mmCIF file of C-alpha atoms in Angstrom:
data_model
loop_
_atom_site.group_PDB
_atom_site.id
_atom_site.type_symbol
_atom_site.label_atom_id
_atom_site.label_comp_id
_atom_site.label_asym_id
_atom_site.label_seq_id
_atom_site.Cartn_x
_atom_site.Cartn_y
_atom_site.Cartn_z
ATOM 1 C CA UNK A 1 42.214 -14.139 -8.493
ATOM 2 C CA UNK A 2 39.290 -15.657 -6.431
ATOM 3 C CA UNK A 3 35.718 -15.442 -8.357
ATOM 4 C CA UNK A 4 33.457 -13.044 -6.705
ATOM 5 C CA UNK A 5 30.422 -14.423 -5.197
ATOM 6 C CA UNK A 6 27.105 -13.313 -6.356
ATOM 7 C CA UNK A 7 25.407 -10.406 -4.442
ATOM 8 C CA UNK A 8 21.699 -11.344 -2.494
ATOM 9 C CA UNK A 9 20.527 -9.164 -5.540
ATOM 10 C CA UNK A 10 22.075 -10.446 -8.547
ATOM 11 C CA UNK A 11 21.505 -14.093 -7.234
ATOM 12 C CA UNK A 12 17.608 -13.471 -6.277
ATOM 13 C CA UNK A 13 16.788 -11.800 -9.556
ATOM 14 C CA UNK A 14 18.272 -14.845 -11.435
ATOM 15 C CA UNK A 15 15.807 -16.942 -9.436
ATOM 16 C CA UNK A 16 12.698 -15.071 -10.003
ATOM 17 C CA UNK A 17 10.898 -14.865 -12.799
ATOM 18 C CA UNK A 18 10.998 -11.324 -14.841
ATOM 19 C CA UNK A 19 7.080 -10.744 -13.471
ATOM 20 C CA UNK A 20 8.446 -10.901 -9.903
ATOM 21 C CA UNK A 21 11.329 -8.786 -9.753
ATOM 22 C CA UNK A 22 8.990 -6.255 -11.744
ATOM 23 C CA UNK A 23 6.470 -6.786 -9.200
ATOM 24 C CA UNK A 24 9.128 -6.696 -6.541
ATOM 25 C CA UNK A 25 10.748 -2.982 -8.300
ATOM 26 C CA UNK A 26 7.288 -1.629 -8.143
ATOM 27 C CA UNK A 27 6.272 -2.622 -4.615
ATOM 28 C CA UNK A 28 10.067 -1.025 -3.223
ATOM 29 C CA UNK A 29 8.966 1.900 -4.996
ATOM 30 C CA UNK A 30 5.926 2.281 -3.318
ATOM 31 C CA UNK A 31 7.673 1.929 0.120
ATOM 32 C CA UNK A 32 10.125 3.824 -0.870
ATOM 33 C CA UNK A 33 7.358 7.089 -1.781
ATOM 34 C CA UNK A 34 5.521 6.399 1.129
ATOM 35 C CA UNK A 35 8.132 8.075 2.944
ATOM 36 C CA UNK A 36 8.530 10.356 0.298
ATOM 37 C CA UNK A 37 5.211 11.533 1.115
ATOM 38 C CA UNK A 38 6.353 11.294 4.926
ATOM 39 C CA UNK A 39 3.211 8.607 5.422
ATOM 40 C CA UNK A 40 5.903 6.367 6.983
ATOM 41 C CA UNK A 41 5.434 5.107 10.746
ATOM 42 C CA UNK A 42 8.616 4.079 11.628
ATOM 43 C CA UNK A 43 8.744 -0.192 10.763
ATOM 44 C CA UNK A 44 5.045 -0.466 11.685
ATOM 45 C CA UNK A 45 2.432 -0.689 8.808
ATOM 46 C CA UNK A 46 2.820 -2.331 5.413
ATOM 47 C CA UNK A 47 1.939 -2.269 1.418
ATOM 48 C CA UNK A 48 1.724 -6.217 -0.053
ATOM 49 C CA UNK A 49 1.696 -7.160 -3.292
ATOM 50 C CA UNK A 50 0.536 -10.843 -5.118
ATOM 51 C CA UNK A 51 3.397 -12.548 -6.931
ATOM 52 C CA UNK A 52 2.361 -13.160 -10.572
ATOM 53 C CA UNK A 53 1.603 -16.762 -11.122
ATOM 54 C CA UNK A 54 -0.889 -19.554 -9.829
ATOM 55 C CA UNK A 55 0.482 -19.876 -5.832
ATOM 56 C CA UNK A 56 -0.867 -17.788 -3.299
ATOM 57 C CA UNK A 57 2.364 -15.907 -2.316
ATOM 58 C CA UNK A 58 3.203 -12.344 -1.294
ATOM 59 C CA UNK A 59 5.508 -10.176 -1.056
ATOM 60 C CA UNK A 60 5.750 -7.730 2.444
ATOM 61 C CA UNK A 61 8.665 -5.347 3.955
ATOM 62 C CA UNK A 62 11.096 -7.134 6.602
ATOM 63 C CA UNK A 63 10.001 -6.420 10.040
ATOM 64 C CA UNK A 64 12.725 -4.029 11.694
ATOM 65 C CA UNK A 65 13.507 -2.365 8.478
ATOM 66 C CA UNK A 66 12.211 1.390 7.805
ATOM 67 C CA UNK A 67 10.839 2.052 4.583
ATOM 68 C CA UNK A 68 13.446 4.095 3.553
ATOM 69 C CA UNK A 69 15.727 0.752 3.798
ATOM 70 C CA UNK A 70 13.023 -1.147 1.972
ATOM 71 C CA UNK A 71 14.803 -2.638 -1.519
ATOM 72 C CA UNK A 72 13.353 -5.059 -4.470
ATOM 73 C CA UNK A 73 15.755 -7.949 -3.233
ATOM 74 C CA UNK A 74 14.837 -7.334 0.517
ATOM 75 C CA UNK A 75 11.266 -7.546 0.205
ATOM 76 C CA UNK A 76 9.579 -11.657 1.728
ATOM 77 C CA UNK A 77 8.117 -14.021 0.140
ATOM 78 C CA UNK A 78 4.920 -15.231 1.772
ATOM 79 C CA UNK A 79 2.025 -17.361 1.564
ATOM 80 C CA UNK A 80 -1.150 -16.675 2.879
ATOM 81 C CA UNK A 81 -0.477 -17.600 6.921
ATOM 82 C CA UNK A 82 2.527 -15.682 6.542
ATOM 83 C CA UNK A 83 4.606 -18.294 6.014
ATOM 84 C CA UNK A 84 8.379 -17.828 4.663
ATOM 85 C CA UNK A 85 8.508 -19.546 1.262
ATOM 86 C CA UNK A 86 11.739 -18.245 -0.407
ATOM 87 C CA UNK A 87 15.405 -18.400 1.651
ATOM 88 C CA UNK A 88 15.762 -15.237 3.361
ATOM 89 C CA UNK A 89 17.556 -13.217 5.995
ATOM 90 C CA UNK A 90 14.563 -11.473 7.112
ATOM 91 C CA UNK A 91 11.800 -12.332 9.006
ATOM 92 C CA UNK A 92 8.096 -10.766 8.748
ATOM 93 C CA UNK A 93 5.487 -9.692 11.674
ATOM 94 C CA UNK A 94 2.644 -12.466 11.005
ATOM 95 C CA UNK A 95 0.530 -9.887 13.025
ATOM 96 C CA UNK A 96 1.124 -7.500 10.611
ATOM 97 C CA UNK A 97 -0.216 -9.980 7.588
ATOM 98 C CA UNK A 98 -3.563 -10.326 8.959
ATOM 99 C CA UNK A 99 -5.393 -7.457 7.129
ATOM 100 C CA UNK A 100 -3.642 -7.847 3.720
ATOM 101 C CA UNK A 101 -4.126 -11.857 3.894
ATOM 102 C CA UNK A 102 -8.006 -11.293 4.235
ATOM 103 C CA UNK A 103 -8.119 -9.137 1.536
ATOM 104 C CA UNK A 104 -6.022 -10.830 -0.626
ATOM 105 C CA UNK A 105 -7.529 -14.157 -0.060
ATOM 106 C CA UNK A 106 -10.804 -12.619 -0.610
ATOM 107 C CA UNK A 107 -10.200 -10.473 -4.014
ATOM 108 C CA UNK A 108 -8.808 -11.790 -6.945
ATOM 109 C CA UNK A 109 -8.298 -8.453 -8.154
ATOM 110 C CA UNK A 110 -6.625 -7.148 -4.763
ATOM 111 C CA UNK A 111 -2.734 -7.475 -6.762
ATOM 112 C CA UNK A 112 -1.606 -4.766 -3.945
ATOM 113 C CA UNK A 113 -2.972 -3.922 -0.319
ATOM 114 C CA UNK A 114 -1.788 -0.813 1.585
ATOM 115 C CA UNK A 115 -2.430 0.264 5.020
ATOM 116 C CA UNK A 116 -1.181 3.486 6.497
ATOM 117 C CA UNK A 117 -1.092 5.339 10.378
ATOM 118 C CA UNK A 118 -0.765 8.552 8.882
ATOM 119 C CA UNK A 119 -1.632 11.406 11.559
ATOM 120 C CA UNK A 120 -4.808 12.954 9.220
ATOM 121 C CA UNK A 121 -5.629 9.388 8.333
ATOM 122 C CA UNK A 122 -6.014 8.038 11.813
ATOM 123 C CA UNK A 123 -7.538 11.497 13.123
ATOM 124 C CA UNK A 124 -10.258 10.907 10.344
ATOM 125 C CA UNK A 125 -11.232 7.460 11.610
ATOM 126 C CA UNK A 126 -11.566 8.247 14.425
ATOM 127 C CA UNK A 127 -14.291 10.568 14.050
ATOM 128 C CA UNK A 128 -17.884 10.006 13.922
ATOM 129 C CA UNK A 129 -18.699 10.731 10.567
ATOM 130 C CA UNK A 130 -15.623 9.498 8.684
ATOM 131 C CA UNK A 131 -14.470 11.151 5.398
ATOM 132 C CA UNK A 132 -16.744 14.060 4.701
ATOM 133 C CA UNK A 133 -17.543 14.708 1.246
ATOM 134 C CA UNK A 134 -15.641 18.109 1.207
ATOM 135 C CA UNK A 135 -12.839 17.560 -1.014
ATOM 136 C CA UNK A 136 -13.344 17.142 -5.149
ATOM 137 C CA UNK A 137 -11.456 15.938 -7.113
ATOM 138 C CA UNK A 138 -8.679 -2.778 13.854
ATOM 139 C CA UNK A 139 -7.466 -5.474 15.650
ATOM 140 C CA UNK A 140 -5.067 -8.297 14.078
ATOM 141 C CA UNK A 141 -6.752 -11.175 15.127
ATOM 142 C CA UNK A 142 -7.794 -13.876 12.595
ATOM 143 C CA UNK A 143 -11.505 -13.878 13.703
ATOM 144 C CA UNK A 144 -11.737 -10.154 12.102
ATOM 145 C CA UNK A 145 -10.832 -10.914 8.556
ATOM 146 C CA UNK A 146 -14.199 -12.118 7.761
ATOM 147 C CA UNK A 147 -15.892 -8.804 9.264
ATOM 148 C CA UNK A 148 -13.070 -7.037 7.298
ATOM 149 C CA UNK A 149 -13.518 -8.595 3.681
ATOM 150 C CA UNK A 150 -17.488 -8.302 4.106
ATOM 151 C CA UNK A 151 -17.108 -3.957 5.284
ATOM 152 C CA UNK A 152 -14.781 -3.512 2.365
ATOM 153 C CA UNK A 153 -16.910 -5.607 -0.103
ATOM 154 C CA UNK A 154 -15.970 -4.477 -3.297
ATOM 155 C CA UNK A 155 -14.976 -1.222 -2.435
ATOM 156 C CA UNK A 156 -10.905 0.029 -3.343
ATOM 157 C CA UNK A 157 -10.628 2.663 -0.476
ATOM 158 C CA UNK A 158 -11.532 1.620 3.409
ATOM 159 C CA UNK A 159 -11.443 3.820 6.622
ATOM 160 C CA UNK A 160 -10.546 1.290 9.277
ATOM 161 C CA UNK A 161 -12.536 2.922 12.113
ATOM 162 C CA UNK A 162 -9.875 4.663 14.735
ATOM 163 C CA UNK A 163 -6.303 2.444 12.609
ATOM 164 C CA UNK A 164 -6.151 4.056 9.689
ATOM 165 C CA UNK A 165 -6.547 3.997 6.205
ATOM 166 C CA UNK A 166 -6.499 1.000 3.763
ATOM 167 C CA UNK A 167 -6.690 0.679 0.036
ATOM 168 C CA UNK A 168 -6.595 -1.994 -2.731
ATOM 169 C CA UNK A 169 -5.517 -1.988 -6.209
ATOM 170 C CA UNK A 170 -5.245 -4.167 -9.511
ATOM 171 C CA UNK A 171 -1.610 -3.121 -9.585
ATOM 172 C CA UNK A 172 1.021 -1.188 -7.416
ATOM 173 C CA UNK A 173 0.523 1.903 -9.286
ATOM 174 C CA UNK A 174 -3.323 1.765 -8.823
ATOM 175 C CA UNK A 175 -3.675 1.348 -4.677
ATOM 176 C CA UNK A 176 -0.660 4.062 -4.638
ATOM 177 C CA UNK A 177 -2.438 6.841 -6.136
ATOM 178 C CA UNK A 178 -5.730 5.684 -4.203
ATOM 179 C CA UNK A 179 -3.928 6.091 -1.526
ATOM 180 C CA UNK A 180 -2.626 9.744 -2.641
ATOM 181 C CA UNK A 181 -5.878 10.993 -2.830
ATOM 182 C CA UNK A 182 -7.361 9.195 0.062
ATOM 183 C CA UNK A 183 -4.377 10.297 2.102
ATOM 184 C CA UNK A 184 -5.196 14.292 0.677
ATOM 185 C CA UNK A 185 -9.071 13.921 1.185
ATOM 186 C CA UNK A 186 -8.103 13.054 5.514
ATOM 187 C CA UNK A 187 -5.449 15.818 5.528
ATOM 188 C CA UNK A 188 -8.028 18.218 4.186
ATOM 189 C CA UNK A 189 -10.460 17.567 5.757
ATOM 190 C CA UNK A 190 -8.644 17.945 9.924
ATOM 191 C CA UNK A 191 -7.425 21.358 8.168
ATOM 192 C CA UNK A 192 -10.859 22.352 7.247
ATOM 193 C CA UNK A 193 -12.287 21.400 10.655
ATOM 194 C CA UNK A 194 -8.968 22.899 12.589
ATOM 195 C CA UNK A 195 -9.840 26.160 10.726
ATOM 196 C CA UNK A 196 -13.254 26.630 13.248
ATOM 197 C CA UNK A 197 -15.566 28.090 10.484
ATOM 198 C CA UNK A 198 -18.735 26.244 9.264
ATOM 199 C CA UNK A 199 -17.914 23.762 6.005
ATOM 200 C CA UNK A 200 -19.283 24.297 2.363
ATOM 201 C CA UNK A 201 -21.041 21.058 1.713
ATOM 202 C CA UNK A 202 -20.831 20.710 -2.352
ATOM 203 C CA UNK A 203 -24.663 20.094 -3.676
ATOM 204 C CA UNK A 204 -25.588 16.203 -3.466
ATOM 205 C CA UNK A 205 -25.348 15.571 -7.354
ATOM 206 C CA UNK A 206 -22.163 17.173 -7.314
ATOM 207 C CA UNK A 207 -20.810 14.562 -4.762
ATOM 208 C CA UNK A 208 -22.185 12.121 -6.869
ATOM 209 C CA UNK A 209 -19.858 13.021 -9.748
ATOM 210 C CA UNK A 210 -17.194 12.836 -7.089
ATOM 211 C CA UNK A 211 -18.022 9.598 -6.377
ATOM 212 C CA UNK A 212 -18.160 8.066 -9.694
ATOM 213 C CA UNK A 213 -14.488 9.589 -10.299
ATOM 214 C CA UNK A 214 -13.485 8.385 -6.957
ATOM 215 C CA UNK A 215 -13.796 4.788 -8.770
ATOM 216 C CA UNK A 216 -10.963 2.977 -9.815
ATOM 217 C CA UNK A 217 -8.477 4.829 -12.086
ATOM 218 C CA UNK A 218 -7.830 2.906 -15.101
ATOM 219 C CA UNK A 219 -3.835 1.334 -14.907
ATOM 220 C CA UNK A 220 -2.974 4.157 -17.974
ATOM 221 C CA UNK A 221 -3.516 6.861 -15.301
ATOM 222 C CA UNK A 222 -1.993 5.476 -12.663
ATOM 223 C CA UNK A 223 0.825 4.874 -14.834
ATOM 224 C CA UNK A 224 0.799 7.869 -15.943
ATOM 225 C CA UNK A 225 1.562 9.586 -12.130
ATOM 226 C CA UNK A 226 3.606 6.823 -11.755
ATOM 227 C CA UNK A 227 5.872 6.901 -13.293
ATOM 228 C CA UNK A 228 7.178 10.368 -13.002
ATOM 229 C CA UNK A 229 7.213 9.146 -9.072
ATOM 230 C CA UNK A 230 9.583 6.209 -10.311
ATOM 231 C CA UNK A 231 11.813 8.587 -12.224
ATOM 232 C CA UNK A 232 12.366 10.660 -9.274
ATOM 233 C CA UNK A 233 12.894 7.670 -7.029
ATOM 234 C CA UNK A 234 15.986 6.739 -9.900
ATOM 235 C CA UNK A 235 17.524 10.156 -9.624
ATOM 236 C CA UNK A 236 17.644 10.671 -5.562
ATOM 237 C CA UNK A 237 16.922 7.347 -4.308
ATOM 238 C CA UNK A 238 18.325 4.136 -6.890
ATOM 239 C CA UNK A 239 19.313 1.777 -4.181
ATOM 240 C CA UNK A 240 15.697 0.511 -3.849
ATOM 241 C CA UNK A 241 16.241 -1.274 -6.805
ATOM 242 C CA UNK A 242 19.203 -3.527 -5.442
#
């Protein structure tokens, strides 16, 4: 009997190294939730992640593929141009790059970018004032990256004025549940304004409290959401992990 060849997935995660396919698991995942979450918008917008080691490559969804197709073999390897640097069926949209690459090139600590068209997070940059402090608890060309890195400074969580919302994290995990909450914060805030009545702004030192817990989660708390998110993923959705 004829040896079978080796699957795209067997034969990628024997040329990785261990810290890649993690990082490669972990970025599906996120995908993956996104449309959990229904933040999905269709094959446009997308969630990058650094590849552990010293070269400047990323990993970013296939363009034409939903997220709900999105798996840890079928993810590209990029560099920062968008370049192709490991074989591949796929192809990316370089366009799509241009965000994440300024970030990443920018922040060291920027492991994983994600940038979402959800319908509260778009309605909320687009309006005047932004995120409102109510809730406890841009174009792709090159030329904007630098007014992009120097906005977002060393902030995690960015409004891109009438696109969307953006955040950054040392990990998957991390810019995920930034995200979560950023992504709650916009869709509270269009129902509290939809509702007509006059908003309860909380007293300015409590929105400073907010603030300070608005910082960057430490990674045990982020792994500790997700990976309750990752079990659930295993039990309705495994394939992401092919």
């Amino acid at each position: 009997m004829p040896a079978i060849a080796p699957t795209l997935t067997t034969d990628l995660r024997d040329r990785v190294s261990g810290a890649e396919w993690q990082t490669r698991l972990e970025l599906a995942a996120a995908y993956r939730l996104v449309v959990h979450f229904g933040w999905d918008d269709l094959i446009f917008t997308h969630i990058s992640a650094k590849v552990p080691g010293p070269e400047h490559h990323f990993l970013i969804n296939p363009y034409g593929l939903l997220f709900s197709e999105i798996t840890a073999s079928n993810l590209v390897k990029i560099d920062l141009e968008a370049n192709i640097v490991e074989p591949t069926p796929y192809f990316v949209n370089p366009a799509g790059f241009t965000i994440h690459s300024a970030i990443h090139a920018a922040r060291e600590d920027a492991k994983c970018v994600m940038h979402l068209h959800t319908v509260a997070g778009v309605a909320v940059s687009c309006q005047e004032h932004g995120l409102l402090p109510i809730h406890e608890g841009v174009a792709l060309d090159h030329d904007e990256r630098p007014r992009l890195v120097a906005d977002l400074g060393d902030k995690d969580v960015m409004l891109l004025r009438n696109h969307g919302t953006l955040t950054v994290g040392g990990s998957v995990p991390e810019a995920f549940l930034s995200m979560y909450f950023f992504e709650r914060s916009c869709a509270t805030q269009i129902a509290a304004l939809a509702g007509g009545a006059q908003l309860h702004w909380p007293a300015e030192r409590v929105q400073e409290v907010v603030k300070k817990q608005a910082g960057r989660g430490s990674e045990k708390i982020a792994r500790l959401a997700w990976d309750p998110l990752v079990r659930m993923l295993d039990a309705k959705h495994p394939d992401y992990k092919n």
